[in-house]
Amino acid sequence: MTILTDLGIRQIRDGVRAGEFSAREVADAFIVAVSRAKPLNAFLVETPDHAIAAANAADAARAAGEALKPLAGVPIGMKDLFCTKGVPSTAASHILEGFTPTYESTVSQKLWDAGAGMLGKLNMDQFAMGSSNETSAFGNVVSPWRRNDGGNAALAPGGSSGGSSAAVAARIAPGATGTDTGGSIRQPAAFTGISGIKPTYGRCSRWGVIAFASSLDQAGPMARDVRDCAIMLEAMTGFDPKDATSLNLPVPTWEANLNASLAGKRVGVPREYRVDGMPAEIEALWQQGIEWMRDAGAEVVEVSLPHTKYALPAYYIIAPAEASSNLARYDGVRYGLRDLPDGANLQQMYAATRADGFGDEVKRRILIGTYVLSAGFYDAYYTQAQKVRTLIARDFEAAWEKCDVLLTPTAPSAAFALGEKQADPLAMYLNDVFTVPASLAGLPAMSVPGGVDAAGLPLGLQIIGKPLDEQSVLDAALAIEERAGFVARPHAWW
């Protein structure tokens, strides 16, 4: 008997088309799964009516002999950073608690137009600021994974898209949207043993996505495997005249062109990604990935990205600076929280609202951003960071003369325990050491599970590609997926 919640996006799509099961049966199965997974705290809002309406429409279209939409019958989770019409959209923050948009983000609308239904809004780090999903105003998400070596501590699902990664890994959603500013799709995907891709900056519209850092934020899919990510990415991308950074390009047919043969391709291995203190298991998986690339027919070459060591400090100047500007709109005047103490004037209302509405990490980044943009420090910090960003992009441009894609680890460790790094923001920021460079350069990059560590926790490998070459990224990831044969899944302890 087929367990419907074990099926991925392609299997659901094809099964509904073939009449093996109805879209309504799929929706009902996942709605029940979501309701039973409350201990994970992955969903902030459940929207069973939305999923059922989309499923009923798919079944009616099939009964009428109509051609089914690309995602007909597929229910998904929506990260709470995407505004959804008539459904609370809070960015997991107190300052937007209760905010219900009257409009739909472009990405979510494209998914609904493709036939997908929404299971609910997924928990996340507040305003996408975090690497462990511990900064949410509504409580942290708990990873569905557990260590197999006797450790009982609850694990982080990664961040900021931790609700998305946990939901997909736990089999309570076949796919989910994520956003990636410095690694927030790729790192949680690696922590939970799923796949996730950040496309080239501008592929997915940012309109209706609550902003963190506008020159870095990019939406992308998170799913069980590479093919499912390709299917979902095709539905999410496309030009949007409402977004000035949206690329006016046709949407490629990534799924139809998937090819795990890398014959004639060159895979670069950047020497600077070997960092001090990196666990031997990460190094071993990286080496195994290199062998998988060779087995797929690729030539492996060493490349240099000399400014890599400056990527993290540059990112943590640029991203907070943009956040400081973007989050200035939350002042208690137009929408969201308003704290108005007795006798308070306008400035005091601003201060009270922002003090109560923002969490510690958000405040930390606003303060950093305001500092580096202030008179006397703008040129010393922000301008210098932007120059470093240009140098990092040039490093990648030089590397593309020698290779077609890059292979690196996704994260410097497996999932860590909740609370383990919360008291040390710098240790938390180091989780992005391998993912930030591609974000600064606006490049497509993907994490795919490659194996597990000694405690049975997933480890991911990252593929970075040339601008607009998501196809090569997906192909190399598929080559790893086929050779890794990753079948590990979390035990349903919840």
Short mmCIF file of C-alpha atoms in Angstrom, two decimals:
data_model
loop_
_atom_site.label_atom_id
_atom_site.label_comp_id
_atom_site.label_asym_id
_atom_site.label_seq_id
_atom_site.Cartn_x
_atom_site.Cartn_y
_atom_site.Cartn_z
CA MET A 1 0.00 0.00 0.00
CA THR A 2 1.35 3.42 -0.97
CA ILE A 3 1.90 5.80 1.94
CA LEU A 4 1.05 9.09 0.29
CA THR A 5 3.17 11.22 2.63
CA ASP A 6 6.24 9.24 1.55
CA LEU A 7 5.85 10.56 -2.00
CA GLY A 8 7.75 13.50 -3.38
CA ILE A 9 6.57 16.19 -5.78
CA ARG A 10 7.23 14.26 -9.00
CA GLN A 11 5.59 11.11 -7.65
CA ILE A 12 2.50 13.01 -6.53
CA ARG A 13 2.24 14.92 -9.79
CA ASP A 14 2.60 11.81 -11.94
CA GLY A 15 0.36 9.70 -9.70
CA VAL A 16 -2.48 12.21 -9.83
CA ARG A 17 -2.16 12.47 -13.61
CA ALA A 18 -2.24 8.69 -13.96
CA GLY A 19 -5.22 8.33 -11.63
CA GLU A 20 -3.31 6.18 -9.14
CA PHE A 21 -4.80 8.32 -6.38
CA SER A 22 -6.72 11.55 -6.19
CA ALA A 23 -5.32 14.95 -5.34
CA ARG A 24 -7.81 15.13 -2.49
CA GLU A 25 -6.41 11.92 -0.98
CA VAL A 26 -2.93 13.44 -1.10
CA ALA A 27 -4.05 16.70 0.48
CA ASP A 28 -5.93 14.89 3.26
CA ALA A 29 -2.91 12.70 4.03
CA PHE A 30 -0.57 15.67 4.42
CA ILE A 31 -3.10 17.71 6.38
CA VAL A 32 -3.30 14.87 8.91
CA ALA A 33 0.51 14.60 8.97
CA VAL A 34 0.85 18.31 9.71
CA SER A 35 -1.69 18.08 12.53
CA ARG A 36 0.25 15.23 14.13
CA ALA A 37 3.62 16.97 13.99
CA LYS A 38 2.92 19.82 16.42
CA PRO A 39 6.02 19.07 18.56
CA LEU A 40 8.22 20.15 15.63
CA ASN A 41 6.65 23.64 15.68
CA ALA A 42 7.30 23.79 11.91
CA PHE A 43 3.99 25.44 10.98
CA LEU A 44 2.86 28.79 12.37
CA VAL A 45 -0.47 28.71 10.54
CA GLU A 46 -2.22 25.71 9.03
CA THR A 47 -4.34 26.28 5.90
CA PRO A 48 -6.09 22.98 5.14
CA ASP A 49 -8.87 24.76 3.20
CA HIS A 50 -6.32 26.14 0.73
CA ALA A 51 -4.79 22.70 0.14
CA ILE A 52 -8.22 21.07 -0.24
CA ALA A 53 -9.47 23.71 -2.69
CA ALA A 54 -6.42 23.21 -4.93
CA ALA A 55 -6.79 19.43 -4.71
CA ASN A 56 -10.49 19.56 -5.61
CA ALA A 57 -9.67 21.78 -8.60
CA ALA A 58 -7.07 19.27 -9.80
CA ASP A 59 -9.45 16.34 -9.45
CA ALA A 60 -12.21 18.23 -11.26
CA ALA A 61 -9.85 19.11 -14.12
CA ARG A 62 -8.80 15.49 -14.50
CA ALA A 63 -12.39 14.26 -14.42
CA ALA A 64 -13.23 16.73 -17.18
CA GLY A 65 -10.36 15.49 -19.32
CA GLU A 66 -8.49 18.81 -19.08
CA ALA A 67 -4.71 19.10 -19.13
CA LEU A 68 -3.43 19.29 -15.55
CA LYS A 69 -1.28 22.13 -14.34
CA PRO A 70 2.42 21.45 -13.57
CA LEU A 71 1.89 21.15 -9.79
CA ALA A 72 -1.71 19.92 -9.81
CA GLY A 73 -2.33 17.83 -6.72
CA VAL A 74 0.87 18.91 -4.94
CA PRO A 75 0.44 20.53 -1.49
CA ILE A 76 3.39 22.57 -0.23
CA GLY A 77 4.50 24.60 2.77
CA MET A 78 5.09 28.35 2.44
CA LYS A 79 7.83 30.07 4.44
CA ASP A 80 6.30 32.86 6.53
CA LEU A 81 8.46 35.44 4.75
CA PHE A 82 6.13 35.29 1.71
CA CYS A 83 3.02 37.45 1.92
CA THR A 84 -0.10 35.38 1.30
CA LYS A 85 -3.45 37.06 0.71
CA GLY A 86 -5.85 36.62 3.61
CA VAL A 87 -3.38 34.48 5.58
CA PRO A 88 -1.20 35.88 8.41
CA SER A 89 2.34 36.70 7.26
CA THR A 90 4.60 37.67 10.12
CA ALA A 91 8.24 36.85 9.25
CA ALA A 92 8.04 34.98 12.58
CA SER A 93 8.18 38.35 14.38
CA HIS A 94 6.16 39.91 17.15
CA ILE A 95 6.15 43.27 15.38
CA LEU A 96 4.09 41.78 12.50
CA GLU A 97 2.00 39.45 14.65
CA GLY A 98 -1.54 39.45 13.29
CA PHE A 99 -0.60 41.13 10.00
CA THR A 100 -2.76 39.71 7.19
CA PRO A 101 -1.82 40.91 3.69
CA THR A 102 -4.42 41.91 1.15
CA TYR A 103 -2.11 40.82 -1.67
CA GLU A 104 -0.16 37.75 -2.77
CA SER A 105 3.61 37.55 -3.29
CA THR A 106 4.61 36.90 -6.89
CA VAL A 107 6.32 33.60 -6.04
CA SER A 108 3.36 32.21 -4.10
CA GLN A 109 0.95 33.35 -6.82
CA LYS A 110 3.03 31.55 -9.45
CA LEU A 111 2.85 28.36 -7.37
CA TRP A 112 -0.93 28.64 -6.99
CA ASP A 113 -1.23 29.32 -10.73
CA ALA A 114 0.76 26.11 -11.30
CA GLY A 115 -1.84 24.18 -9.30
CA ALA A 116 -0.11 23.83 -5.93
CA GLY A 117 -2.05 24.07 -2.67
CA MET A 118 -0.82 25.51 0.62
CA LEU A 119 -0.63 23.39 3.77
CA GLY A 120 0.29 26.41 5.87
CA LYS A 121 2.88 29.05 6.75
CA LEU A 122 6.22 27.75 7.99
CA ASN A 123 8.19 28.92 11.00
CA MET A 124 11.56 30.60 10.50
CA ASP A 125 14.19 32.75 12.12
CA GLN A 126 12.71 36.19 12.73
CA PHE A 127 13.01 38.31 9.57
CA ALA A 128 15.25 35.52 8.21
CA MET A 129 18.02 36.45 10.64
CA GLY A 130 19.53 33.31 12.10
CA SER A 131 21.08 29.93 11.38
CA SER A 132 19.21 27.71 13.83
CA ASN A 133 15.56 28.83 13.83
CA GLU A 134 15.91 29.92 17.45
CA THR A 135 15.14 33.60 16.83
CA SER A 136 11.46 33.08 15.93
CA ALA A 137 9.05 35.03 18.12
CA PHE A 138 6.84 31.93 18.17
CA GLY A 139 9.34 29.41 19.49
CA ASN A 140 12.07 27.45 17.77
CA VAL A 141 11.52 24.71 15.23
CA VAL A 142 12.83 21.31 16.32
CA SER A 143 14.64 19.14 13.81
CA PRO A 144 12.95 15.79 13.14
CA TRP A 145 16.39 14.17 13.37
CA ARG A 146 17.94 12.70 16.51
CA ARG A 147 21.49 11.52 17.15
CA ASN A 148 21.98 7.74 17.22
CA ASP A 149 24.88 7.80 19.68
CA GLY A 150 22.89 8.38 22.83
CA GLY A 151 22.65 12.15 22.63
CA ASN A 152 19.13 13.24 23.53
CA ALA A 153 19.38 16.98 22.93
CA ALA A 154 16.91 18.44 20.45
CA LEU A 155 18.68 19.54 17.27
CA ALA A 156 18.50 22.72 15.22
CA PRO A 157 16.92 22.33 11.77
CA GLY A 158 19.14 25.10 10.42
CA GLY A 159 17.99 28.55 9.48
CA SER A 160 16.49 30.75 8.56
CA SER A 161 14.32 28.33 6.55
CA GLY A 162 14.19 25.84 9.43
CA GLY A 163 10.44 25.31 9.32
CA SER A 164 10.72 24.49 5.62
CA SER A 165 13.58 22.03 6.08
CA ALA A 166 11.95 20.32 9.06
CA ALA A 167 8.60 19.95 7.27
CA VAL A 168 10.12 18.38 4.17
CA ALA A 169 12.47 16.10 6.12
CA ALA A 170 9.66 14.99 8.45
CA ARG A 171 7.45 14.03 5.48
CA ILE A 172 4.71 16.46 6.46
CA ALA A 173 5.15 18.42 3.20
CA PRO A 174 6.58 17.15 -0.10
CA GLY A 175 8.15 20.53 -0.80
CA ALA A 176 8.41 24.03 0.61
CA THR A 177 9.56 27.50 -0.31
CA GLY A 178 12.63 28.96 1.31
CA THR A 179 14.62 32.16 1.02
CA ASP A 180 18.39 32.42 0.96
CA THR A 181 20.27 35.58 1.93
CA GLY A 182 23.56 34.04 3.03
CA GLY A 183 22.75 30.33 3.03
CA SER A 184 19.27 30.05 4.50
CA ILE A 185 18.10 27.44 1.98
CA ARG A 186 21.32 25.47 1.67
CA GLN A 187 22.42 25.17 5.31
CA PRO A 188 19.05 23.93 6.67
CA ALA A 189 18.80 21.54 3.71
CA ALA A 190 22.19 20.09 4.67
CA PHE A 191 21.20 19.82 8.35
CA THR A 192 18.04 17.85 7.58
CA GLY A 193 19.07 15.64 4.67
CA ILE A 194 17.03 17.26 1.90
CA SER A 195 17.85 19.23 -1.27
CA GLY A 196 17.54 22.97 -1.72
CA ILE A 197 18.62 25.43 -4.41
CA LYS A 198 19.20 29.17 -4.39
CA PRO A 199 18.89 30.31 -8.01
CA THR A 200 20.77 33.19 -9.61
CA TYR A 201 19.84 36.48 -7.98
CA GLY A 202 16.86 37.86 -9.87
CA ARG A 203 15.46 34.54 -11.09
CA CYS A 204 12.66 34.65 -8.51
CA SER A 205 10.74 37.83 -7.83
CA ARG A 206 11.20 39.44 -4.43
CA TRP A 207 7.86 41.27 -4.67
CA GLY A 208 5.76 40.37 -1.65
CA VAL A 209 8.70 38.76 0.15
CA ILE A 210 9.34 40.53 3.46
CA ALA A 211 12.77 42.09 3.00
CA PHE A 212 15.92 41.37 4.98
CA ALA A 213 18.82 42.38 2.67
CA SER A 214 17.52 43.41 -0.72
CA SER A 215 20.70 42.82 -2.76
CA LEU A 216 21.03 39.29 -1.37
CA ASP A 217 17.54 37.86 -0.69
CA GLN A 218 16.48 35.19 -3.17
CA ALA A 219 13.64 32.67 -3.05
CA GLY A 220 14.11 29.01 -3.90
CA PRO A 221 12.63 25.55 -3.43
CA MET A 222 13.36 22.91 -0.79
CA ALA A 223 12.31 19.34 -1.55
CA ARG A 224 13.12 15.63 -1.15
CA ASP A 225 15.44 15.40 -4.14
CA VAL A 226 17.03 17.26 -7.04
CA ARG A 227 14.27 16.57 -9.57
CA ASP A 228 11.60 17.85 -7.19
CA CYS A 229 13.60 21.06 -6.73
CA ALA A 230 13.81 21.49 -10.51
CA ILE A 231 10.05 21.01 -10.88
CA MET A 232 9.28 23.53 -8.17
CA LEU A 233 11.88 26.03 -9.36
CA GLU A 234 10.31 26.14 -12.84
CA ALA A 235 7.00 27.14 -11.26
CA MET A 236 8.55 29.80 -9.00
CA THR A 237 10.70 31.71 -11.49
CA GLY A 238 9.93 34.22 -14.22
CA PHE A 239 10.04 37.94 -14.92
CA ASP A 240 8.05 40.25 -12.67
CA PRO A 241 7.64 43.91 -13.69
CA LYS A 242 6.85 44.75 -10.04
CA ASP A 243 10.42 43.83 -9.01
CA ALA A 244 13.20 46.05 -10.36
CA THR A 245 15.76 43.28 -9.79
CA SER A 246 13.74 40.61 -11.63
CA LEU A 247 15.49 39.18 -14.69
CA ASN A 248 13.52 39.46 -17.92
CA LEU A 249 14.43 36.01 -19.21
CA PRO A 250 12.46 32.93 -20.27
CA VAL A 251 12.12 30.12 -17.71
CA PRO A 252 14.30 27.15 -18.71
CA THR A 253 12.97 23.58 -18.72
CA TRP A 254 15.29 22.39 -15.99
CA GLU A 255 13.51 19.12 -15.22
CA ALA A 256 13.32 17.93 -18.83
CA ASN A 257 17.03 18.67 -19.33
CA LEU A 258 18.30 16.96 -16.17
CA ASN A 259 21.37 14.84 -16.95
CA ALA A 260 23.57 13.15 -14.39
CA SER A 261 26.37 12.57 -16.91
CA LEU A 262 29.12 15.16 -16.44
CA ALA A 263 31.22 14.05 -19.40
CA GLY A 264 33.12 17.04 -20.73
CA LYS A 265 32.44 19.10 -17.61
CA ARG A 266 35.10 20.50 -15.28
CA VAL A 267 34.43 20.61 -11.55
CA GLY A 268 36.46 23.06 -9.50
CA VAL A 269 37.57 22.43 -5.93
CA PRO A 270 38.45 25.73 -4.21
CA ARG A 271 41.47 25.32 -1.95
CA GLU A 272 40.32 28.14 0.36
CA TYR A 273 37.27 26.18 1.53
CA ARG A 274 39.45 23.95 3.70
CA VAL A 275 39.07 25.78 7.01
CA ASP A 276 40.80 25.19 10.32
CA GLY A 277 38.89 22.93 12.67
CA MET A 278 36.64 21.44 9.99
CA PRO A 279 35.54 17.95 11.15
CA ALA A 280 37.31 15.05 9.45
CA GLU A 281 33.91 13.70 8.39
CA ILE A 282 33.22 16.84 6.36
CA GLU A 283 36.62 16.59 4.70
CA ALA A 284 36.04 12.89 3.95
CA LEU A 285 32.63 13.58 2.41
CA TRP A 286 34.11 16.35 0.28
CA GLN A 287 36.76 13.94 -1.01
CA GLN A 288 34.06 11.35 -1.69
CA GLY A 289 32.14 13.98 -3.63
CA ILE A 290 35.22 14.63 -5.75
CA GLU A 291 35.38 10.93 -6.59
CA TRP A 292 31.68 10.92 -7.46
CA MET A 293 32.30 13.82 -9.85
CA ARG A 294 35.06 11.88 -11.56
CA ASP A 295 32.86 8.80 -11.75
CA ALA A 296 30.19 10.90 -13.47
CA GLY A 297 32.73 11.78 -16.16
CA ALA A 298 33.91 15.19 -14.96
CA GLU A 299 37.45 16.47 -14.83
CA VAL A 300 38.29 17.76 -11.35
CA VAL A 301 40.56 20.80 -11.11
CA GLU A 302 41.79 22.84 -8.18
CA VAL A 303 40.90 26.54 -8.26
CA SER A 304 41.63 29.49 -6.04
CA LEU A 305 39.14 31.97 -4.62
CA PRO A 306 41.64 34.13 -2.72
CA HIS A 307 39.16 36.57 -1.16
CA THR A 308 36.99 33.86 0.39
CA LYS A 309 38.29 34.61 3.88
CA TYR A 310 36.82 38.11 3.65
CA ALA A 311 33.35 36.95 2.57
CA LEU A 312 31.87 36.43 6.01
CA PRO A 313 32.95 39.79 7.50
CA ALA A 314 31.84 41.59 4.32
CA TYR A 315 28.46 39.86 4.44
CA TYR A 316 27.93 40.79 8.09
CA ILE A 317 28.43 44.43 7.17
CA ILE A 318 26.36 44.52 3.98
CA ALA A 319 23.41 42.43 5.17
CA PRO A 320 22.86 44.30 8.47
CA ALA A 321 23.23 47.63 6.66
CA GLU A 322 20.45 46.71 4.25
CA ALA A 323 18.39 45.27 7.10
CA SER A 324 18.72 48.51 9.05
CA SER A 325 17.22 50.37 6.10
CA ASN A 326 14.53 47.79 5.28
CA LEU A 327 13.31 47.38 8.84
CA ALA A 328 12.99 51.13 9.43
CA ARG A 329 9.42 50.83 8.07
CA TYR A 330 8.27 48.98 11.20
CA ASP A 331 7.45 51.94 13.39
CA GLY A 332 3.95 51.27 14.75
CA VAL A 333 2.31 53.81 12.44
CA ARG A 334 0.91 51.90 9.47
CA TYR A 335 0.65 48.21 10.30
CA GLY A 336 1.73 45.60 12.79
CA LEU A 337 2.45 46.19 16.45
CA ARG A 338 1.94 49.60 18.06
CA ASP A 339 3.12 50.25 21.60
CA LEU A 340 1.77 53.58 22.82
CA PRO A 341 2.60 54.19 26.49
CA ASP A 342 0.44 56.72 28.32
CA GLY A 343 1.56 60.22 27.47
CA ALA A 344 4.06 59.03 24.87
CA ASN A 345 5.00 61.24 21.95
CA LEU A 346 5.77 59.99 18.43
CA GLN A 347 9.44 59.26 19.08
CA GLN A 348 8.61 57.37 22.27
CA MET A 349 6.03 55.31 20.38
CA TYR A 350 8.66 54.40 17.77
CA ALA A 351 11.10 53.36 20.47
CA ALA A 352 8.58 51.34 22.49
CA THR A 353 7.19 49.57 19.42
CA ARG A 354 10.58 48.57 18.04
CA ALA A 355 11.96 47.59 21.44
CA ASP A 356 9.03 45.27 22.07
CA GLY A 357 8.50 44.08 18.50
CA PHE A 358 12.01 43.04 17.47
CA GLY A 359 13.96 40.13 18.96
CA ASP A 360 17.54 40.34 20.20
CA GLU A 361 19.16 39.11 16.97
CA VAL A 362 17.17 41.53 14.83
CA LYS A 363 18.08 44.40 17.15
CA ARG A 364 21.73 43.34 17.01
CA ARG A 365 21.77 43.46 13.22
CA ILE A 366 19.87 46.75 13.06
CA LEU A 367 22.42 48.31 15.41
CA ILE A 368 25.34 46.94 13.40
CA GLY A 369 23.76 48.14 10.17
CA THR A 370 22.98 51.60 11.51
CA TYR A 371 26.54 51.92 12.81
CA VAL A 372 28.23 50.99 9.51
CA LEU A 373 25.95 53.38 7.59
CA SER A 374 26.48 56.30 9.96
CA ALA A 375 28.48 59.40 9.13
CA GLY A 376 32.16 58.78 9.62
CA PHE A 377 31.89 55.01 9.30
CA TYR A 378 30.12 54.54 5.95
CA ASP A 379 33.33 54.66 3.90
CA ALA A 380 35.37 52.78 6.48
CA TYR A 381 33.00 49.83 6.66
CA TYR A 382 30.14 49.70 4.15
CA THR A 383 32.06 51.03 1.14
CA GLN A 384 34.98 48.73 1.91
CA ALA A 385 32.67 45.73 2.25
CA GLN A 386 31.15 46.47 -1.16
CA LYS A 387 34.64 46.61 -2.66
CA VAL A 388 35.39 43.22 -1.13
CA ARG A 389 32.13 41.92 -2.58
CA THR A 390 33.33 42.95 -6.03
CA LEU A 391 36.64 41.16 -5.49
CA ILE A 392 34.81 38.00 -4.43
CA ALA A 393 32.68 38.15 -7.59
CA ARG A 394 35.86 38.57 -9.67
CA ASP A 395 37.35 35.50 -7.99
CA PHE A 396 34.42 33.45 -9.23
CA GLU A 397 34.70 34.96 -12.72
CA ALA A 398 38.34 33.86 -12.86
CA ALA A 399 37.41 30.38 -11.63
CA TRP A 400 34.86 29.96 -14.45
CA GLU A 401 37.73 30.11 -16.92
CA LYS A 402 38.92 26.80 -15.47
CA CYS A 403 35.69 25.03 -14.49
CA ASP A 404 31.93 24.80 -15.02
CA VAL A 405 30.79 24.30 -11.41
CA LEU A 406 32.39 24.28 -7.96
CA LEU A 407 32.09 21.54 -5.35
CA THR A 408 32.34 22.40 -1.65
CA PRO A 409 30.86 21.30 1.67
CA THR A 410 27.57 23.05 2.48
CA ALA A 411 28.14 23.60 6.20
CA PRO A 412 31.16 23.20 8.50
CA SER A 413 29.33 20.68 10.72
CA ALA A 414 26.25 18.54 11.06
CA ALA A 415 23.23 19.87 12.95
CA PHE A 416 24.08 21.15 16.43
CA ALA A 417 21.92 21.08 19.55
CA LEU A 418 19.37 23.81 20.14
CA GLY A 419 20.88 26.34 22.53
CA GLU A 420 24.43 25.21 21.85
CA LYS A 421 25.48 28.38 20.03
CA GLN A 422 22.81 30.84 21.05
CA ALA A 423 25.04 32.67 23.51
CA ASP A 424 27.79 33.20 20.93
CA PRO A 425 26.57 35.09 17.83
CA LEU A 426 29.97 34.82 16.13
CA ALA A 427 29.96 31.03 16.41
CA MET A 428 26.47 31.02 14.93
CA TYR A 429 27.54 33.26 12.04
CA LEU A 430 30.32 30.80 11.12
CA ASN A 431 27.66 28.34 9.98
CA ASP A 432 27.45 30.41 6.79
CA VAL A 433 31.16 30.28 5.98
CA PHE A 434 30.72 28.07 2.88
CA THR A 435 27.44 29.54 1.63
CA VAL A 436 27.97 33.30 1.89
CA PRO A 437 30.44 33.74 -1.01
CA ALA A 438 27.95 32.51 -3.64
CA SER A 439 25.29 34.80 -2.16
CA LEU A 440 27.54 37.86 -2.36
CA ALA A 441 28.24 37.04 -6.02
CA GLY A 442 24.55 36.32 -6.79
CA LEU A 443 25.37 32.83 -8.08
CA PRO A 444 23.14 29.75 -8.22
CA ALA A 445 24.05 27.21 -5.55
CA MET A 446 22.51 23.99 -4.26
CA SER A 447 22.90 21.64 -1.33
CA VAL A 448 22.34 17.92 -1.79
CA PRO A 449 22.70 15.25 0.93
CA GLY A 450 25.83 13.17 0.58
CA GLY A 451 25.93 11.02 3.69
CA VAL A 452 25.75 10.96 7.48
CA ASP A 453 28.25 11.49 10.27
CA ALA A 454 29.13 9.07 13.07
CA ALA A 455 25.99 10.13 14.97
CA GLY A 456 23.78 9.38 11.96
CA LEU A 457 23.12 13.05 11.14
CA PRO A 458 22.99 14.29 7.52
CA LEU A 459 25.87 16.05 5.82
CA GLY A 460 25.49 18.08 2.62
CA LEU A 461 27.60 18.90 -0.41
CA GLN A 462 27.26 22.22 -2.20
CA ILE A 463 27.37 22.86 -5.95
CA ILE A 464 27.99 26.47 -7.07
CA GLY A 465 27.42 27.45 -10.68
CA LYS A 466 27.92 30.24 -13.16
CA PRO A 467 25.31 33.02 -13.35
CA LEU A 468 22.06 31.72 -14.89
CA ASP A 469 23.45 28.19 -15.18
CA GLU A 470 21.11 26.44 -12.78
CA GLN A 471 21.07 23.50 -15.19
CA SER A 472 24.71 22.62 -14.56
CA VAL A 473 24.14 22.99 -10.82
CA LEU A 474 21.14 20.66 -10.92
CA ASP A 475 22.96 18.15 -13.13
CA ALA A 476 26.00 17.98 -10.83
CA ALA A 477 23.72 17.67 -7.81
CA LEU A 478 21.85 14.83 -9.53
CA ALA A 479 25.16 13.05 -10.19
CA ILE A 480 25.93 13.23 -6.46
CA GLU A 481 22.41 12.16 -5.52
CA GLU A 482 22.56 9.06 -7.71
CA ARG A 483 25.96 8.01 -6.37
CA ALA A 484 25.36 8.88 -2.73
CA GLY A 485 22.16 6.85 -2.63
CA PHE A 486 21.07 8.85 0.41
CA VAL A 487 18.03 7.10 1.89
CA ALA A 488 18.41 7.99 5.57
CA ARG A 489 15.38 9.64 7.12
CA PRO A 490 14.50 10.80 10.61
CA HIS A 491 12.65 8.48 12.94
CA ALA A 492 9.12 9.77 13.58
CA TRP A 493 9.65 10.47 17.28
CA TRP A 494 7.05 13.23 17.35
#
